């Protein structure tokens, strides 16, 4: 499942919840089923999805990860990761929405 956090200039910032751990799940489904490739994805995206001149970074980030606790029967172990440095080239409104999303629970 996914939700649009920000959209502008032909690009969107999405929050995506995985339901399986299959390799390339997000990349493949966004590109093939929604015709919405990830910026910088050289495998599933067209050349127009480039991250920009001289950039080889894909704009895919595991911002939050929650896994069942390995010992306790209840609760998850959850971690959050800060935005990657190369995201500063995104529009300010997109970065603000990403930070807002990260600060929530």
Tab-separated table of N, CA, C and O in Angstrom:
chain	number	residue	atom	x	y	z
A	1	UNK	N	0.837	-1.175	0.000
A	1	UNK	CA	0.000	0.000	0.000
A	1	UNK	C	0.886	1.244	0.000
A	1	UNK	O	2.024	1.192	0.444
A	2	UNK	N	0.349	2.333	-0.513
A	2	UNK	CA	1.144	3.552	-0.555
A	2	UNK	C	0.253	4.770	-0.330
A	2	UNK	O	-0.958	4.711	-0.500
A	3	UNK	N	0.889	5.870	0.035
A	3	UNK	CA	0.214	7.151	0.189
A	3	UNK	C	1.114	8.228	-0.396
A	3	UNK	O	2.337	8.162	-0.266
A	4	UNK	N	0.523	9.196	-1.056
A	4	UNK	CA	1.273	10.318	-1.611
A	4	UNK	C	1.464	11.361	-0.521
A	4	UNK	O	0.498	11.865	0.044
A	5	UNK	N	2.721	11.679	-0.220
A	5	UNK	CA	3.040	12.696	0.786
A	5	UNK	C	3.194	14.075	0.160
A	5	UNK	O	2.912	15.092	0.791
A	6	UNK	N	3.674	14.105	-1.077
A	6	UNK	CA	3.924	15.372	-1.780
A	6	UNK	C	3.929	15.081	-3.269
A	6	UNK	O	4.323	13.992	-3.705
A	7	UNK	N	3.511	16.051	-4.066
A	7	UNK	CA	3.550	15.908	-5.518
A	7	UNK	C	3.776	17.274	-6.141
A	7	UNK	O	3.213	18.270	-5.690
A	8	UNK	N	4.626	17.324	-7.161
A	8	UNK	CA	4.890	18.572	-7.858
A	8	UNK	C	5.939	18.384	-8.931
A	8	UNK	O	6.817	17.531	-8.817
A	9	UNK	N	5.842	19.136	-9.997
A	9	UNK	CA	6.826	19.075	-11.066
A	9	UNK	C	6.946	17.704	-11.724
A	9	UNK	O	8.008	17.313	-12.168
A	10	UNK	N	5.850	16.970	-11.769
A	10	UNK	CA	5.871	15.649	-12.394
A	10	UNK	C	6.500	14.562	-11.533
A	10	UNK	O	6.746	13.456	-12.002
A	11	UNK	N	6.757	14.867	-10.274
A	11	UNK	CA	7.351	13.894	-9.348
A	11	UNK	C	6.485	13.800	-8.098
A	11	UNK	O	5.771	14.745	-7.758
A	12	UNK	N	6.558	12.672	-7.419
A	12	UNK	CA	5.791	12.477	-6.180
A	12	UNK	C	6.660	11.833	-5.121
A	12	UNK	O	7.546	11.041	-5.423
A	13	UNK	N	6.379	12.170	-3.873
A	13	UNK	CA	7.027	11.544	-2.729
A	13	UNK	C	5.988	10.619	-2.107
A	13	UNK	O	4.893	11.054	-1.756
A	14	UNK	N	6.325	9.340	-2.014
A	14	UNK	CA	5.384	8.338	-1.532
A	14	UNK	C	5.856	7.701	-0.235
A	14	UNK	O	7.050	7.539	-0.017
A	15	UNK	N	4.902	7.301	0.562
A	15	UNK	CA	5.153	6.427	1.699
A	15	UNK	C	4.625	5.065	1.258
A	15	UNK	O	3.465	4.946	0.858
A	16	UNK	N	5.476	4.048	1.306
A	16	UNK	CA	5.092	2.719	0.829
A	16	UNK	C	5.271	1.717	1.953
A	16	UNK	O	6.326	1.669	2.595
A	17	UNK	N	4.239	0.923	2.196
A	17	UNK	CA	4.306	-0.150	3.189
A	17	UNK	C	4.476	-1.471	2.452
A	17	UNK	O	3.663	-1.820	1.595
A	18	UNK	N	5.524	-2.189	2.807
A	18	UNK	CA	5.765	-3.500	2.205
A	18	UNK	C	4.978	-4.574	2.937
A	18	UNK	O	4.852	-4.534	4.155
A	19	UNK	N	4.518	-5.537	2.188
A	19	UNK	CA	3.805	-6.658	2.791
A	19	UNK	C	4.584	-7.954	2.650
A	19	UNK	O	4.233	-8.957	3.253
A	20	UNK	N	5.625	-7.931	1.841
A	20	UNK	CA	6.536	-9.071	1.727
A	20	UNK	C	7.943	-8.496	1.678
A	20	UNK	O	8.126	-7.292	1.527
A	21	UNK	N	8.931	-9.326	1.769
A	21	UNK	CA	10.315	-8.871	1.697
A	21	UNK	C	10.947	-9.179	0.361
A	21	UNK	O	12.155	-9.310	0.255
A	22	UNK	N	10.135	-9.286	-0.660
A	22	UNK	CA	10.670	-9.650	-1.971
A	22	UNK	C	11.577	-8.566	-2.525
A	22	UNK	O	11.258	-7.376	-2.482
A	23	UNK	N	12.700	-9.005	-3.068
A	23	UNK	CA	13.680	-8.096	-3.661
A	23	UNK	C	13.041	-7.327	-4.817
A	23	UNK	O	12.346	-7.909	-5.636
A	24	UNK	N	13.255	-6.051	-4.873
A	24	UNK	CA	12.801	-5.163	-5.943
A	24	UNK	C	11.293	-4.927	-5.937
A	24	UNK	O	10.756	-4.362	-6.867
A	25	UNK	N	10.558	-5.348	-4.880
A	25	UNK	CA	9.103	-5.228	-4.863
A	25	UNK	C	8.630	-3.800	-5.134
A	25	UNK	O	7.796	-3.577	-6.006
A	26	UNK	N	9.144	-2.849	-4.392
A	26	UNK	CA	8.708	-1.457	-4.567
A	26	UNK	C	9.067	-0.960	-5.963
A	26	UNK	O	8.237	-0.394	-6.667
A	27	UNK	N	10.282	-1.182	-6.357
A	27	UNK	CA	10.765	-0.677	-7.647
A	27	UNK	C	9.951	-1.228	-8.809
A	27	UNK	O	9.521	-0.488	-9.687
A	28	UNK	N	9.741	-2.504	-8.816
A	28	UNK	CA	9.038	-3.155	-9.922
A	28	UNK	C	7.569	-2.738	-9.961
A	28	UNK	O	7.050	-2.378	-11.017
A	29	UNK	N	6.892	-2.774	-8.819
A	29	UNK	CA	5.470	-2.449	-8.819
A	29	UNK	C	5.200	-0.989	-9.147
A	29	UNK	O	4.260	-0.682	-9.877
A	30	UNK	N	6.001	-0.080	-8.624
A	30	UNK	CA	5.799	1.328	-8.963
A	30	UNK	C	6.012	1.573	-10.453
A	30	UNK	O	5.252	2.295	-11.089
A	31	UNK	N	7.033	0.966	-11.006
A	31	UNK	CA	7.349	1.170	-12.408
A	31	UNK	C	6.347	0.502	-13.347
A	31	UNK	O	5.817	1.128	-14.257
A	32	UNK	N	6.071	-0.758	-13.128
A	32	UNK	CA	5.239	-1.525	-14.063
A	32	UNK	C	3.742	-1.358	-13.831
A	32	UNK	O	2.986	-1.257	-14.781
A	33	UNK	N	3.298	-1.377	-12.591
A	33	UNK	CA	1.859	-1.327	-12.327
A	33	UNK	C	1.307	0.094	-12.253
A	33	UNK	O	0.174	0.334	-12.619
A	34	UNK	N	2.108	1.025	-11.756
A	34	UNK	CA	1.630	2.397	-11.605
A	34	UNK	C	2.241	3.362	-12.612
A	34	UNK	O	1.889	4.541	-12.619
A	35	UNK	N	3.181	2.878	-13.437
A	35	UNK	CA	3.906	3.737	-14.388
A	35	UNK	C	4.503	4.939	-13.669
A	35	UNK	O	4.437	6.071	-14.131
A	36	UNK	N	5.104	4.669	-12.510
A	36	UNK	CA	5.664	5.718	-11.654
A	36	UNK	C	7.036	5.250	-11.157
A	36	UNK	O	7.192	4.912	-9.992
A	37	UNK	N	8.049	5.208	-12.046
A	37	UNK	CA	9.366	4.707	-11.621
A	37	UNK	C	10.027	5.621	-10.599
A	37	UNK	O	9.737	6.809	-10.527
A	38	UNK	N	10.908	5.043	-9.816
A	38	UNK	CA	11.659	5.794	-8.820
A	38	UNK	C	12.747	6.603	-9.522
A	38	UNK	O	13.448	6.085	-10.399
A	39	UNK	N	12.879	7.860	-9.144
A	39	UNK	CA	13.905	8.710	-9.745
A	39	UNK	C	15.279	8.084	-9.511
A	39	UNK	O	15.620	7.697	-8.399
A	40	UNK	N	16.031	7.947	-10.587
A	40	UNK	CA	17.374	7.391	-10.506
A	40	UNK	C	17.439	5.880	-10.646
A	40	UNK	O	18.518	5.300	-10.607
A	41	UNK	N	16.304	5.200	-10.822
A	41	UNK	CA	16.289	3.743	-10.959
A	41	UNK	C	16.667	3.366	-12.389
A	41	UNK	O	15.856	3.471	-13.304
A	42	UNK	N	17.899	2.938	-12.558
A	42	UNK	CA	18.389	2.616	-13.899
A	42	UNK	C	17.909	1.259	-14.401
A	42	UNK	O	17.975	0.983	-15.585
A	43	UNK	N	17.407	0.404	-13.520
A	43	UNK	CA	16.927	-0.908	-13.935
A	43	UNK	C	15.468	-0.864	-14.388
A	43	UNK	O	15.124	-1.358	-15.449
A	44	UNK	N	14.593	-0.271	-13.599
A	44	UNK	CA	13.167	-0.267	-13.903
A	44	UNK	C	12.634	1.054	-14.437
A	44	UNK	O	11.500	1.116	-14.908
A	45	UNK	N	13.409	2.114	-14.344
A	45	UNK	CA	12.939	3.412	-14.801
A	45	UNK	C	13.507	3.777	-16.157
A	45	UNK	O	14.576	3.325	-16.546
A	46	UNK	N	12.792	4.621	-16.901
A	46	UNK	CA	13.317	5.105	-18.179
A	46	UNK	C	14.463	6.082	-17.927
A	46	UNK	O	14.667	6.542	-16.805
A	47	UNK	N	15.183	6.400	-18.982
A	47	UNK	CA	16.304	7.326	-18.826
A	47	UNK	C	15.827	8.684	-18.308
A	47	UNK	O	16.581	9.412	-17.686
A	48	UNK	N	14.545	9.020	-18.519
A	48	UNK	CA	14.018	10.299	-18.044
A	48	UNK	C	13.852	10.322	-16.528
A	48	UNK	O	13.589	11.362	-15.954
A	49	UNK	N	14.023	9.162	-15.859
A	49	UNK	CA	13.886	9.150	-14.403
A	49	UNK	C	15.232	9.404	-13.728
A	49	UNK	O	15.385	9.186	-12.540
A	50	UNK	N	16.190	9.919	-14.470
A	50	UNK	CA	17.523	10.184	-13.937
A	50	UNK	C	17.479	11.087	-12.716
A	50	UNK	O	16.646	11.969	-12.604
A	51	UNK	N	18.397	10.832	-11.803
A	51	UNK	CA	18.497	11.649	-10.593
A	51	UNK	C	19.101	13.014	-10.898
A	51	UNK	O	19.089	13.896	-10.057
A	52	UNK	N	19.649	13.188	-12.075
A	52	UNK	CA	20.227	14.467	-12.458
A	52	UNK	C	21.642	14.283	-12.966
A	52	UNK	O	22.243	13.228	-12.785
A	53	UNK	N	22.184	15.306	-13.631
A	53	UNK	CA	23.524	15.212	-14.190
A	53	UNK	C	24.566	14.851	-13.129
A	53	UNK	O	24.616	15.466	-12.069
A	54	UNK	N	25.339	13.834	-13.397
A	54	UNK	CA	26.408	13.443	-12.490
A	54	UNK	C	25.941	12.693	-11.258
A	54	UNK	O	26.741	12.341	-10.409
A	55	UNK	N	24.650	12.438	-11.134
A	55	UNK	CA	24.106	11.744	-9.952
A	55	UNK	C	23.789	10.298	-10.304
A	55	UNK	O	23.173	10.027	-11.296
A	56	UNK	N	24.218	9.394	-9.430
A	56	UNK	CA	23.931	7.986	-9.651
A	56	UNK	C	23.132	7.415	-8.485
A	56	UNK	O	23.092	6.221	-8.285
A	57	UNK	N	22.478	8.278	-7.749
A	57	UNK	CA	21.720	7.846	-6.583
A	57	UNK	C	20.251	7.645	-6.935
A	57	UNK	O	19.667	8.426	-7.666
A	58	UNK	N	19.675	6.597	-6.370
A	58	UNK	CA	18.260	6.358	-6.523
A	58	UNK	C	17.550	7.001	-5.334
A	58	UNK	O	18.040	6.963	-4.214
A	59	UNK	N	16.401	7.582	-5.581
A	59	UNK	CA	15.654	8.243	-4.519
A	59	UNK	C	14.673	7.262	-3.877
A	59	UNK	O	13.456	7.421	-3.946
A	60	UNK	N	15.243	6.234	-3.267
A	60	UNK	CA	14.516	5.225	-2.516
A	60	UNK	C	15.176	5.145	-1.151
A	60	UNK	O	16.393	5.025	-1.051
A	61	UNK	N	14.374	5.236	-0.104
A	61	UNK	CA	14.947	5.295	1.244
A	61	UNK	C	14.077	4.523	2.223
A	61	UNK	O	12.859	4.720	2.271
A	62	UNK	N	14.674	3.639	2.992
A	62	UNK	CA	13.966	2.924	4.058
A	62	UNK	C	13.963	3.822	5.287
A	62	UNK	O	14.863	3.764	6.122
A	63	UNK	N	12.954	4.668	5.386
A	63	UNK	CA	12.881	5.648	6.464
A	63	UNK	C	12.521	5.019	7.797
A	63	UNK	O	13.017	5.425	8.833
A	64	UNK	N	11.641	4.033	7.767
A	64	UNK	CA	11.203	3.348	8.980
A	64	UNK	C	11.196	1.848	8.726
A	64	UNK	O	10.821	1.393	7.650
A	65	UNK	N	11.590	1.099	9.731
A	65	UNK	CA	11.596	-0.357	9.628
A	65	UNK	C	11.120	-0.916	10.959
A	65	UNK	O	11.637	-0.537	12.017
A	66	UNK	N	10.127	-1.767	10.917
A	66	UNK	CA	9.614	-2.398	12.139
A	66	UNK	C	9.566	-3.906	11.922
A	66	UNK	O	9.051	-4.380	10.917
A	67	UNK	N	10.129	-4.629	12.868
A	67	UNK	CA	10.170	-6.086	12.812
A	67	UNK	C	9.650	-6.649	14.132
A	67	UNK	O	9.799	-6.012	15.176
A	68	UNK	N	9.079	-7.857	14.094
A	68	UNK	CA	8.642	-8.462	15.355
A	68	UNK	C	9.831	-8.620	16.305
A	68	UNK	O	10.932	-8.959	15.875
A	69	UNK	N	9.600	-8.340	17.581
A	69	UNK	CA	10.664	-8.475	18.569
A	69	UNK	C	11.122	-9.936	18.607
A	69	UNK	O	10.291	-10.843	18.628
A	70	UNK	N	12.427	-10.193	18.607
A	70	UNK	CA	12.911	-11.578	18.540
A	70	UNK	C	12.687	-12.404	19.802
A	70	UNK	O	12.718	-13.628	19.755
A	71	UNK	N	12.419	-11.747	20.937
A	71	UNK	CA	12.249	-12.481	22.201
A	71	UNK	C	10.838	-12.318	22.760
A	71	UNK	O	10.190	-13.296	23.110
A	72	UNK	N	10.383	-11.073	22.861
A	72	UNK	CA	9.055	-10.810	23.430
A	72	UNK	C	7.963	-11.244	22.459
A	72	UNK	O	8.095	-11.104	21.248
A	73	UNK	N	6.883	-11.741	22.993
A	73	UNK	CA	5.769	-12.181	22.150
A	73	UNK	C	5.004	-10.990	21.564
A	73	UNK	O	4.363	-11.117	20.529
A	74	UNK	N	5.090	-9.848	22.230
A	74	UNK	CA	4.363	-8.663	21.769
A	74	UNK	C	5.331	-7.550	21.417
A	74	UNK	O	6.407	-7.449	21.966
A	75	UNK	N	4.873	-6.711	20.530
A	75	UNK	CA	5.651	-5.518	20.196
A	75	UNK	C	6.657	-5.734	19.088
A	75	UNK	O	7.031	-6.849	18.764
A	76	UNK	N	7.043	-4.631	18.505
A	76	UNK	CA	8.012	-4.629	17.415
A	76	UNK	C	9.285	-3.920	17.848
A	76	UNK	O	9.285	-3.148	18.798
A	77	UNK	N	10.327	-4.175	17.122
A	77	UNK	CA	11.555	-3.398	17.217
A	77	UNK	C	11.480	-2.448	16.020
A	77	UNK	O	11.361	-2.899	14.875
A	78	UNK	N	11.509	-1.165	16.269
A	78	UNK	CA	11.374	-0.187	15.193
A	78	UNK	C	12.583	0.732	15.149
A	78	UNK	O	13.111	1.119	16.192
A	79	UNK	N	13.013	1.059	13.944
A	79	UNK	CA	14.123	1.993	13.759
A	79	UNK	C	13.731	3.000	12.679
A	79	UNK	O	12.927	2.709	11.801
A	80	UNK	N	14.304	4.190	12.778
A	80	UNK	CA	14.119	5.231	11.776
A	80	UNK	C	15.490	5.668	11.288
A	80	UNK	O	16.448	5.675	12.057
A	81	UNK	N	15.577	6.038	10.035
A	81	UNK	CA	16.839	6.498	9.461
A	81	UNK	C	16.650	7.919	8.934
A	81	UNK	O	15.616	8.222	8.329
A	82	UNK	N	17.630	8.786	9.139
A	82	UNK	CA	17.510	10.155	8.614
A	82	UNK	C	17.549	10.153	7.086
A	82	UNK	O	17.976	9.179	6.470
A	83	UNK	N	17.100	11.251	6.515
A	83	UNK	CA	17.120	11.368	5.052
A	83	UNK	C	18.549	11.366	4.539
A	83	UNK	O	19.432	11.991	5.139
A	84	UNK	N	18.796	10.714	3.414
A	84	UNK	CA	20.134	10.732	2.821
A	84	UNK	C	20.514	12.150	2.392
A	84	UNK	O	19.650	12.956	2.022
A	85	UNK	N	21.791	12.448	2.421
A	85	UNK	CA	22.277	13.775	2.057
A	85	UNK	C	21.905	14.217	0.659
A	85	UNK	O	21.627	15.391	0.431
A	86	UNK	N	21.865	13.282	-0.291
A	86	UNK	CA	21.577	13.684	-1.676
A	86	UNK	C	20.121	14.118	-1.867
A	86	UNK	O	19.781	14.690	-2.892
A	87	UNK	N	19.261	13.918	-0.867
A	87	UNK	CA	17.869	14.348	-0.971
A	87	UNK	C	17.738	15.869	-0.891
A	87	UNK	O	16.684	16.403	-1.173
A	88	UNK	N	18.798	16.569	-0.521
A	88	UNK	CA	18.695	18.028	-0.409
A	88	UNK	C	18.471	18.699	-1.769
A	88	UNK	O	18.138	19.876	-1.824
A	89	UNK	N	18.643	17.955	-2.874
A	89	UNK	CA	18.376	18.528	-4.197
A	89	UNK	C	16.883	18.528	-4.524
A	89	UNK	O	16.468	19.139	-5.499
A	90	UNK	N	16.080	17.852	-3.700
A	90	UNK	CA	14.633	17.827	-3.919
A	90	UNK	C	14.021	19.167	-3.540
A	90	UNK	O	14.594	19.925	-2.766
A	91	UNK	N	12.828	19.455	-4.076
A	91	UNK	CA	12.158	20.696	-3.668
A	91	UNK	C	11.971	20.744	-2.156
A	91	UNK	O	11.717	19.722	-1.518
A	92	UNK	N	12.100	21.917	-1.599
A	92	UNK	CA	12.026	22.099	-0.149
A	92	UNK	C	10.733	21.523	0.432
A	92	UNK	O	10.730	20.918	1.498
A	93	UNK	N	9.622	21.687	-0.275
A	93	UNK	CA	8.336	21.184	0.220
A	93	UNK	C	8.361	19.662	0.338
A	93	UNK	O	7.792	19.103	1.284
A	94	UNK	N	9.023	18.979	-0.584
A	94	UNK	CA	9.115	17.516	-0.533
A	94	UNK	C	9.963	17.075	0.659
A	94	UNK	O	9.610	16.143	1.380
A	95	UNK	N	11.086	17.748	0.863
A	95	UNK	CA	11.969	17.416	1.990
A	95	UNK	C	11.246	17.668	3.315
A	95	UNK	O	11.316	16.855	4.238
A	96	UNK	N	10.504	18.780	3.406
A	96	UNK	CA	9.751	19.077	4.623
A	96	UNK	C	8.721	17.992	4.906
A	96	UNK	O	8.552	17.567	6.049
A	97	UNK	N	8.013	17.525	3.866
A	97	UNK	CA	7.021	16.457	4.048
A	97	UNK	C	7.695	15.163	4.483
A	97	UNK	O	7.166	14.431	5.326
A	98	UNK	N	8.846	14.860	3.912
A	98	UNK	CA	9.575	13.646	4.304
A	98	UNK	C	9.992	13.730	5.764
A	98	UNK	O	9.847	12.767	6.520
A	99	UNK	N	10.494	14.868	6.191
A	99	UNK	CA	10.902	15.042	7.598
A	99	UNK	C	9.696	14.966	8.536
A	99	UNK	O	9.774	14.383	9.611
A	100	UNK	N	8.585	15.543	8.111
A	100	UNK	CA	7.353	15.475	8.906
A	100	UNK	C	6.910	14.016	9.065
A	100	UNK	O	6.533	13.584	10.146
A	101	UNK	N	6.978	13.265	7.996
A	101	UNK	CA	6.625	11.845	8.028
A	101	UNK	C	7.544	11.082	8.987
A	101	UNK	O	7.081	10.281	9.793
A	102	UNK	N	8.836	11.377	8.923
A	102	UNK	CA	9.795	10.706	9.797
A	102	UNK	C	9.591	11.029	11.271
A	102	UNK	O	9.861	10.205	12.142
A	103	UNK	N	9.122	12.228	11.552
A	103	UNK	CA	8.961	12.625	12.945
A	103	UNK	C	7.702	12.036	13.573
A	103	UNK	O	7.592	11.974	14.783
A	104	UNK	N	6.763	11.574	12.749
A	104	UNK	CA	5.529	10.972	13.274
A	104	UNK	C	5.743	9.525	13.663
A	104	UNK	O	6.788	8.929	13.429
A	105	UNK	N	4.768	8.940	14.305
A	105	UNK	CA	4.856	7.538	14.712
A	105	UNK	C	4.075	6.648	13.817
A	105	UNK	O	3.228	6.649	13.223
